[in-house]
Coordinates of C-alpha atoms and ligand atoms in Angstrom, one line a residue:
M1 CA 39.3 0.9 172.4
E2 CA 43.1 0.4 170.7
L3 CA 44.6 -3.0 171.3
F4 CA 48.2 -0.5 172.5
P5 CA 46.5 2.7 174.0
S6 CA 48.1 5.9 172.7
D7 CA 45.8 8.5 174.5
R8 CA 46.1 8.9 178.8
Q9 CA 42.7 7.8 179.2
G10 CA 42.6 4.9 176.7
A11 CA 46.1 3.4 179.0
L12 CA 44.1 4.0 182.5
Q13 CA 41.3 2.7 181.0
R14 CA 43.0 -0.7 180.1
L15 CA 44.7 -0.5 183.2
E16 CA 41.2 -0.8 184.9
E17 CA 40.4 -3.6 182.6
F18 CA 44.1 -5.5 183.4
V19 CA 43.9 -4.7 187.1
Q20 CA 40.2 -6.6 186.9
S21 CA 40.6 -9.5 184.7
G22 CA 44.3 -9.9 183.9
A23 CA 46.5 -9.3 186.7
A24 CA 45.4 -12.1 189.0
A25 CA 46.1 -14.9 186.3
Y26 CA 49.1 -13.1 184.7
S27 CA 51.6 -15.0 186.1
R28 CA 50.1 -18.4 184.7
T29 CA 49.3 -17.0 181.0
R30 CA 52.3 -14.5 180.6
N31 CA 54.0 -16.6 178.6
F32 CA 51.5 -17.7 175.7
V33 CA 52.2 -15.9 172.6
K34 CA 48.4 -16.0 171.6
A35 CA 45.4 -13.9 169.2
G36 CA 44.7 -10.1 170.4
H37 CA 47.1 -10.9 173.0
G38 CA 44.2 -10.8 176.3
N39 CA 46.7 -12.6 178.6
V40 CA 49.1 -9.6 179.1
S41 CA 48.8 -6.3 179.5
R42 CA 49.7 -4.1 176.3
L43 CA 50.6 -1.3 177.7
S44 CA 54.5 -1.0 177.5
A45 CA 53.9 1.9 175.3
A46 CA 51.9 3.7 177.4
L47 CA 54.6 2.9 179.8
R48 CA 57.6 3.6 178.0
H49 CA 56.5 7.0 176.5
R50 CA 55.2 7.5 180.4
L51 CA 51.8 8.6 179.3
L52 CA 51.1 5.7 182.9
S53 CA 54.2 6.0 185.2
E54 CA 55.7 2.3 186.3
E55 CA 54.2 3.7 190.1
E56 CA 50.6 4.6 189.2
V57 CA 50.4 1.1 186.9
I58 CA 51.9 -1.4 190.4
A59 CA 49.8 1.3 192.2
A60 CA 46.4 0.3 190.7
V61 CA 47.5 -3.5 190.5
L62 CA 48.3 -3.6 194.0
A63 CA 44.9 -1.5 195.4
A64 CA 43.1 -4.5 194.4
H65 CA 45.4 -7.6 194.7
R66 CA 48.0 -9.5 197.5
F67 CA 51.4 -8.8 197.0
S68 CA 52.3 -12.6 196.1
A69 CA 48.9 -13.3 193.8
V70 CA 50.4 -10.6 191.1
E71 CA 54.9 -10.0 192.5
K72 CA 55.6 -11.7 189.2
F73 CA 53.7 -8.6 186.8
V74 CA 55.1 -6.1 189.1
Q75 CA 58.1 -7.8 188.6
E76 CA 57.7 -7.0 184.6
V77 CA 57.3 -3.8 185.5
V78 CA 60.6 -3.5 187.4
W79 CA 62.4 -4.8 185.3
R80 CA 62.0 -1.6 182.5
T81 CA 62.9 0.3 185.0
Y82 CA 66.5 -1.8 185.9
W83 CA 66.9 -1.9 182.4
K84 CA 67.1 2.2 182.5
G85 CA 69.0 2.5 185.6
W86 CA 71.0 0.1 183.9
L87 CA 71.4 2.2 180.7
E88 CA 71.8 5.0 182.0
Q89 CA 75.0 3.9 184.3
R90 CA 76.1 2.5 181.6
P91 CA 76.0 5.0 178.0
G92 CA 78.0 2.9 176.4
V93 CA 76.2 0.3 175.5
W94 CA 74.3 2.7 174.0
T95 CA 76.7 4.6 171.7
D96 CA 77.8 1.0 170.9
Y97 CA 74.3 -0.3 169.9
L98 CA 74.0 2.7 167.6
R99 CA 77.9 2.4 166.1
Q100 CA 77.2 -1.4 164.9
A101 CA 73.4 -0.6 163.9
S102 CA 75.0 1.6 161.1
S103 CA 77.2 -0.1 159.7
P104 CA 75.4 -4.4 159.9
D105 CA 76.2 -6.9 157.3
P106 CA 73.3 -5.4 155.4
D107 CA 73.2 -8.0 152.7
A108 CA 72.8 -10.7 155.4
A109 CA 70.4 -8.9 157.0
A110 CA 67.8 -8.1 154.3
D111 CA 68.5 -11.4 153.1
V112 CA 66.9 -12.9 156.4
L113 CA 64.7 -10.9 156.9
G114 CA 63.5 -10.5 153.4
A115 CA 62.6 -14.7 154.2
A116 CA 61.2 -14.2 157.5
A117 CA 58.4 -11.7 156.1
S118 CA 57.3 -14.6 153.4
A119 CA 57.4 -17.4 155.0
G120 CA 58.9 -19.1 157.5
A121 CA 57.2 -19.8 162.0
M122 CA 59.0 -16.4 162.5
S123 CA 57.3 -14.4 159.1
R124 CA 53.6 -14.8 161.3
F125 CA 55.4 -12.2 163.8
T126 CA 57.2 -10.2 161.7
E127 CA 54.2 -9.5 159.8
E128 CA 52.0 -8.6 163.5
L129 CA 55.3 -6.2 164.1
R130 CA 55.0 -4.3 160.9
A131 CA 51.2 -4.1 160.8
T132 CA 50.6 -3.2 164.6
G133 CA 54.3 -2.1 166.2
Y134 CA 53.7 -4.8 168.9
M135 CA 55.2 -8.5 169.4
H136 CA 54.9 -10.8 172.3
N137 CA 57.6 -10.9 174.8
H138 CA 58.2 -14.9 174.4
A139 CA 57.9 -13.9 170.4
R140 CA 60.5 -11.4 171.1
M141 CA 62.8 -14.2 172.5
W142 CA 61.8 -16.7 169.8
W143 CA 62.5 -13.7 167.3
A144 CA 65.8 -12.6 168.9
A145 CA 67.2 -15.7 169.8
W146 CA 66.2 -17.2 166.0
W147 CA 67.7 -14.2 163.8
C148 CA 71.0 -14.2 166.2
H149 CA 71.9 -18.0 167.2
Q150 CA 70.2 -19.9 164.3
H151 CA 71.8 -17.3 161.7
G152 CA 74.2 -16.4 163.3
L153 CA 73.3 -12.7 162.1
P154 CA 74.3 -9.3 164.1
W155 CA 72.6 -8.7 167.1
A156 CA 72.5 -4.9 166.7
A157 CA 70.9 -4.7 162.7
G158 CA 67.9 -7.1 164.7
A159 CA 67.6 -5.0 167.3
R160 CA 67.5 -2.2 164.8
F161 CA 64.9 -4.1 163.0
F162 CA 63.0 -3.5 166.2
F163 CA 63.7 -0.3 167.3
D164 CA 62.0 0.7 163.8
H165 CA 58.7 -1.0 163.8
L166 CA 58.3 -1.0 167.7
I167 CA 55.7 1.7 168.9
D168 CA 56.6 0.6 172.8
A169 CA 60.8 0.9 171.1
D170 CA 63.0 2.1 173.7
A171 CA 66.9 2.4 174.2
A172 CA 67.6 0.4 177.1
S173 CA 64.6 -2.5 177.1
N174 CA 65.2 -3.2 173.8
T175 CA 69.4 -2.8 173.5
L176 CA 69.4 -4.7 176.4
G177 CA 67.0 -6.9 175.9
W178 CA 68.4 -7.8 172.5
R179 CA 71.9 -8.1 173.9
W180 CA 70.6 -10.7 176.9
V181 CA 69.5 -13.5 174.2
A182 CA 72.6 -12.4 172.2
G183 CA 74.5 -14.0 175.1
L184 CA 76.4 -10.1 176.2
Q185 CA 74.5 -8.9 178.7
T186 CA 75.2 -11.7 181.4
P187 CA 77.4 -13.8 180.8
G188 CA 77.2 -17.4 180.9
K189 CA 73.3 -16.6 179.7
T190 CA 71.4 -16.9 176.4
Y191 CA 68.2 -17.5 174.8
I192 CA 67.9 -20.6 172.1
T193 CA 64.9 -20.7 170.2
R194 CA 63.3 -24.3 170.2
R195 CA 60.1 -25.8 169.0
D196 CA 58.9 -27.7 171.7
N197 CA 59.2 -24.7 173.7
L198 CA 57.0 -22.7 170.3
Q199 CA 54.9 -25.7 170.2
K200 CA 54.0 -25.4 173.9
Y201 CA 53.5 -21.5 174.2
W202 CA 52.3 -20.3 170.5
E203 CA 48.8 -21.4 171.1
G204 CA 46.8 -22.3 167.6
V205 CA 50.6 -22.6 166.5
E206 CA 51.1 -21.5 162.5
S207 CA 54.1 -23.1 161.3
L208 CA 57.5 -24.6 163.0
E209 CA 59.0 -24.4 159.7
G210 CA 62.1 -23.1 159.7
I211 CA 63.0 -23.4 163.6
E212 CA 66.3 -26.1 163.6
D213 CA 66.7 -27.6 167.1
H214 CA 69.8 -28.3 168.4
V215 CA 71.3 -25.2 167.1
R216 CA 74.2 -24.0 169.4
A217 CA 74.7 -21.0 170.4
R218 CA 76.6 -18.3 168.6
I219 CA 78.1 -15.5 171.4
P220 CA 79.2 -12.6 169.8
A221 CA 82.3 -10.3 170.6
E222 CA 81.7 -7.7 173.5
T223 CA 82.8 -4.5 171.9
A224 CA 81.2 -2.1 174.1
D225 CA 82.6 0.2 176.8
R226 CA 80.3 -1.0 180.3
S227 CA 82.3 1.4 182.5
R228 CA 79.9 2.6 185.4
H229 CA 79.5 6.7 185.2
P230 CA 77.5 8.5 188.3
L231 CA 74.4 8.9 187.5
P232 CA 74.0 12.6 187.2
D233 CA 72.7 14.1 190.6
Y234 CA 68.9 15.8 189.3
P235 CA 65.9 17.3 191.6
D236 CA 62.9 15.6 191.6
V237 CA 61.2 19.1 192.2
P238 CA 62.8 21.5 189.5
P239 CA 65.0 24.7 191.7
V240 CA 62.7 27.5 188.9
P241 CA 64.6 31.0 189.4
A242 CA 61.9 34.2 189.0
G243 CA 60.8 35.4 185.7
A244 CA 59.9 33.6 183.0
V245 CA 60.2 29.8 182.4
A246 CA 59.6 27.3 179.0
L247 CA 58.0 24.6 179.6
V248 CA 59.5 21.5 177.5
G249 CA 58.3 18.4 176.9
H250 CA 59.5 14.9 175.0
A251 CA 58.5 12.1 174.2
D252 CA 60.4 10.3 177.5
D253 CA 57.2 11.6 180.0
L254 CA 53.9 12.1 177.6
S255 CA 52.5 13.4 181.3
I256 CA 54.8 16.0 183.2
E257 CA 51.6 17.4 185.0
T258 CA 51.1 14.6 186.4
T259 CA 55.1 15.3 187.8
P260 CA 56.2 18.3 190.4
L261 CA 56.4 20.4 186.8
G262 CA 52.6 20.0 187.0
T263 CA 52.7 23.0 189.3
V264 CA 55.0 25.4 187.2
R265 CA 53.8 28.1 186.2
P266 CA 54.8 28.4 182.4
G267 CA 55.1 31.7 180.2
A268 CA 55.4 29.5 177.2
V269 CA 54.9 25.1 176.2
A270 CA 56.5 23.4 174.2
L271 CA 56.3 19.4 172.8
I272 CA 58.8 18.0 170.4
G273 CA 57.7 15.3 169.0
Q274 CA 60.9 13.8 167.0
H275 CA 60.8 11.1 164.6
A276 CA 63.5 9.2 163.2
E277 CA 63.7 8.7 159.7
T278 CA 63.9 4.9 160.0
D279 CA 60.3 4.7 161.9
S280 CA 58.0 3.0 160.9
P281 CA 54.5 4.7 159.7
V282 CA 52.7 2.2 162.7
K283 CA 55.5 3.4 165.1
R284 CA 55.0 7.7 163.4
A285 CA 51.3 7.5 163.5
W286 CA 51.1 5.8 167.5
R287 CA 53.2 8.1 168.5
S288 CA 51.7 11.3 166.9
R289 CA 48.4 9.9 168.2
A290 CA 50.2 10.4 171.9
M291 CA 51.9 13.7 171.4
E292 CA 48.4 15.3 170.2
D293 CA 46.9 13.9 173.5
A294 CA 49.6 15.1 175.6
A295 CA 49.2 18.8 173.6
A296 CA 45.9 18.5 174.4
R297 CA 46.0 17.5 178.1
W298 CA 48.8 20.5 178.9
T299 CA 47.1 22.8 177.3
A300 CA 44.1 22.0 179.7
H301 CA 46.4 21.8 182.4
Y302 CA 48.4 25.4 182.2
G303 CA 46.0 26.9 180.6
K304 CA 48.4 27.7 177.4
G305 CA 48.7 26.5 173.8
V306 CA 51.7 24.1 173.1
S307 CA 54.2 24.5 170.2
R308 CA 55.1 21.3 168.5
L309 CA 58.3 21.4 167.5
P310 CA 59.3 18.8 165.1
R311 CA 63.2 18.4 166.3
W312 CA 65.0 19.5 169.2
E313 CA 67.3 22.1 167.0
A314 CA 64.5 24.5 167.0
L315 CA 63.8 24.9 170.1
P316 CA 66.9 28.0 170.6
A317 CA 64.7 29.6 167.9
W318 CA 61.8 28.7 169.4
L319 CA 62.9 29.7 173.0
G320 CA 63.8 33.2 171.3
E321 CA 60.3 34.5 170.1
T322 CA 59.0 33.4 173.9
G323 CA 60.9 35.7 175.7
C324 CA 61.8 33.1 178.1
G325 CA 64.7 32.8 180.0
T326 CA 65.2 30.1 181.6
V327 CA 63.9 26.1 180.5
V328 CA 62.4 23.0 182.3
L329 CA 62.2 20.1 181.7
M330 CA 61.9 16.1 182.8
A331 CA 65.6 15.2 181.5
P332 CA 65.7 12.9 178.4
F333 CA 66.4 8.7 179.4
V334 CA 69.6 7.8 177.8
G335 CA 68.2 7.1 173.6
P336 CA 67.5 9.4 171.7
D337 CA 66.4 12.4 172.7
A338 CA 69.2 12.4 175.1
D339 CA 71.5 12.6 172.0
A340 CA 69.1 15.1 170.1
W341 CA 69.3 17.3 173.4
R342 CA 72.9 17.3 174.2
P343 CA 73.9 19.9 172.3
V344 CA 71.5 21.3 171.9
R345 CA 71.3 21.7 175.5
Q346 CA 75.4 23.2 175.4
T347 CA 73.8 26.1 172.6
L348 CA 71.1 27.7 175.3
L349 CA 74.0 27.9 177.8
D350 CA 76.5 29.1 175.9
K351 CA 73.1 31.8 175.3
G352 CA 73.0 32.3 178.7
I353 CA 69.8 30.2 179.2
H354 CA 69.1 29.1 182.2
V355 CA 68.7 25.1 182.1
A356 CA 66.6 23.6 184.9
E357 CA 66.6 19.8 184.5
C358 CA 64.3 16.9 186.6
R359 CA 63.4 13.4 186.8
R360 CA 60.8 11.7 188.9
A361 CA 61.2 10.4 192.3
W362 CA 60.4 7.1 191.0
D363 CA 63.8 7.1 188.6
Q364 CA 65.9 8.8 191.6
R365 CA 65.5 6.5 193.9
L366 CA 65.6 3.2 191.7
F367 CA 67.8 4.0 189.1
P368 CA 71.2 4.3 191.6
A369 CA 70.3 0.1 192.5
A370 CA 70.7 -0.7 188.6
R371 CA 74.5 -1.7 189.3
A372 CA 74.7 -5.4 189.2
G373 CA 72.0 -8.2 188.8
F374 CA 68.8 -8.2 188.0
F375 CA 67.8 -10.5 191.2
P376 CA 69.6 -8.2 193.9
F377 CA 68.0 -4.7 192.1
W378 CA 64.5 -6.5 193.1
H379 CA 65.7 -7.5 196.4
K380 CA 66.3 -3.9 196.8
A381 CA 62.8 -2.2 195.6
R382 CA 60.9 -5.1 197.0
P383 CA 59.5 -4.4 200.3
A384 CA 58.5 -0.9 199.2
F385 CA 55.5 -3.4 197.1
S386 CA 55.5 -5.9 199.5
A387 CA 55.1 -4.1 202.7
G388 CA 52.0 -4.6 204.1
N389 CA 50.5 -7.1 201.2
Ligands
FAD401 C1 64.3 -8.7 172.0 C2 63.7 -8.0 173.4 C3 63.3 -6.7 173.2 C4 62.5 -5.7 173.8 N1 62.2 -4.6 173.7 C5 61.2 -3.7 174.0 C6 61.4 -1.8 174.0 O1 61.7 -1.9 173.1 N2 60.4 -1.3 174.5 C7 59.9 -2.4 175.5 O2 59.5 -1.4 176.8 N3 59.9 -3.2 176.0 C8 60.4 -4.2 175.9 N4 61.3 -5.7 175.4 C9 60.3 -6.4 176.6 C10 58.5 -6.8 176.5 O3 59.0 -8.0 175.5 C11 58.0 -5.6 176.1 O4 58.0 -4.6 177.3 C12 56.4 -6.3 176.2 O5 56.7 -7.7 176.1 C13 55.3 -5.5 176.4 O6 54.0 -5.9 176.6 P1 52.8 -6.0 177.5 O7 53.0 -4.3 177.6 O8 51.6 -6.5 177.0 O9 54.0 -6.3 179.0 P2 53.6 -7.6 180.0 O10 53.8 -8.5 179.7 O11 52.0 -7.1 180.3 O12 54.3 -6.7 181.0 C14 53.6 -5.1 182.3 C15 54.8 -4.0 181.6 O13 56.3 -5.0 182.5 C16 57.9 -4.2 181.4 N5 58.1 -5.6 181.0 C17 57.6 -6.5 180.6 N6 58.4 -7.7 180.4 C18 59.3 -6.8 180.5 C19 61.1 -6.8 179.8 N7 61.6 -8.4 179.5 N8 61.9 -6.1 180.1 C20 61.5 -5.1 180.6 N9 60.3 -4.8 180.5 C21 59.6 -5.4 180.6 C22 56.8 -3.9 180.1 O14 56.6 -2.4 180.2 C23 55.4 -3.8 180.1 O15 54.5 -2.9 179.2 C24 61.6 -6.6 174.6 C25 62.2 -7.7 175.0 C26 63.3 -8.2 174.2 C27 63.1 -10.0 174.8

């Protein structure tokens, strides 16, 4: 089995394996960084692309364990939802990241990256990220804090390096994870890498070279517009008018057949697989495998061949060929797909095409509560999982 499953069947198997042999010990062992990462689920790329949904992962864990025994794991999965709901309501923070990530101090950042890749404690994680597209959560925190506070480098340049390489690269978890470490996300809170922490949590610690103790936090000035925008009122089930319907899928949700879109009888189906120029070969290859898997599942489910479109801009021409007057899709989340979709959506509307977007009930229910900090959010979400457990 793949270390980071890139198809739904493999992800379901990994989930089952984790439920049986990892979930019960997770709260004790999850912070340890060790070869193979057998103490964590390694499902983040599958979750980020929704080969699996958060709901089914949590349901599988709770079917086998008491809530109190797996609360920490459930909470981590819900962190993902919290970050997504938070960014959906504050798109200015993503725009600020994009602006900063395209104008970092390139020489200083490249020097540090070069040093990290060739020597020192963090080189081990840099190499792993480049080779596999994965880094353990604790290593992400060490790496990001070392970058931001020890070297005083622009957080967005580091976040961009992660985003280009991570197979689970997610606009919300990556941007907000970096902002949290940098000290921007939760004012008064930051994270500093310490030698004793590496020594304790890095099993078989390979090197402490280049890690300084007594590093002071260097918190950058806030430049993002954090004002809150109302969430669009998407339905769970899209109102699909009569006539030929085109179903459009994309990397933010690769299991649409498990959503209310599973009952749509489309005239045509497309899958948009847009890569960024800066995406690493490992990240591209993982996503391509996940898309292959989605296309095969959708072909079987909808009884239609799936057209593979390399970019969102190809959608209007494809739609013209299909003769469909309605497009149905899961609304992309704040991030690269939504950025590319927005102008295309306008083009379709201008042509008189009907556009029906929807969201999973999970997102509809939880996103509005992602307003203040995580713990008020968790307080609201928790009873749905802990009831009767
Ligand atoms: C600087 C930084 C950048 C990050 N960038 C990303 C990213 O681009 N994409 C991404 O999915 N995660 C990101 N994370 C969160 C976290 O590191 C990964 O989700 C986790 O390491 C994935 O491994 P796993 O699937 O084995 O997690 P597990 O420990 O098994 O956790 C289960 C699931 O919970 C979710 N989760 C766990 N920890 C977090 C967290 N801290 N924040 C949000 N969700 C979490 C993930 O979906 C994960 O698959 C980032 C964290 C930091 C500190």
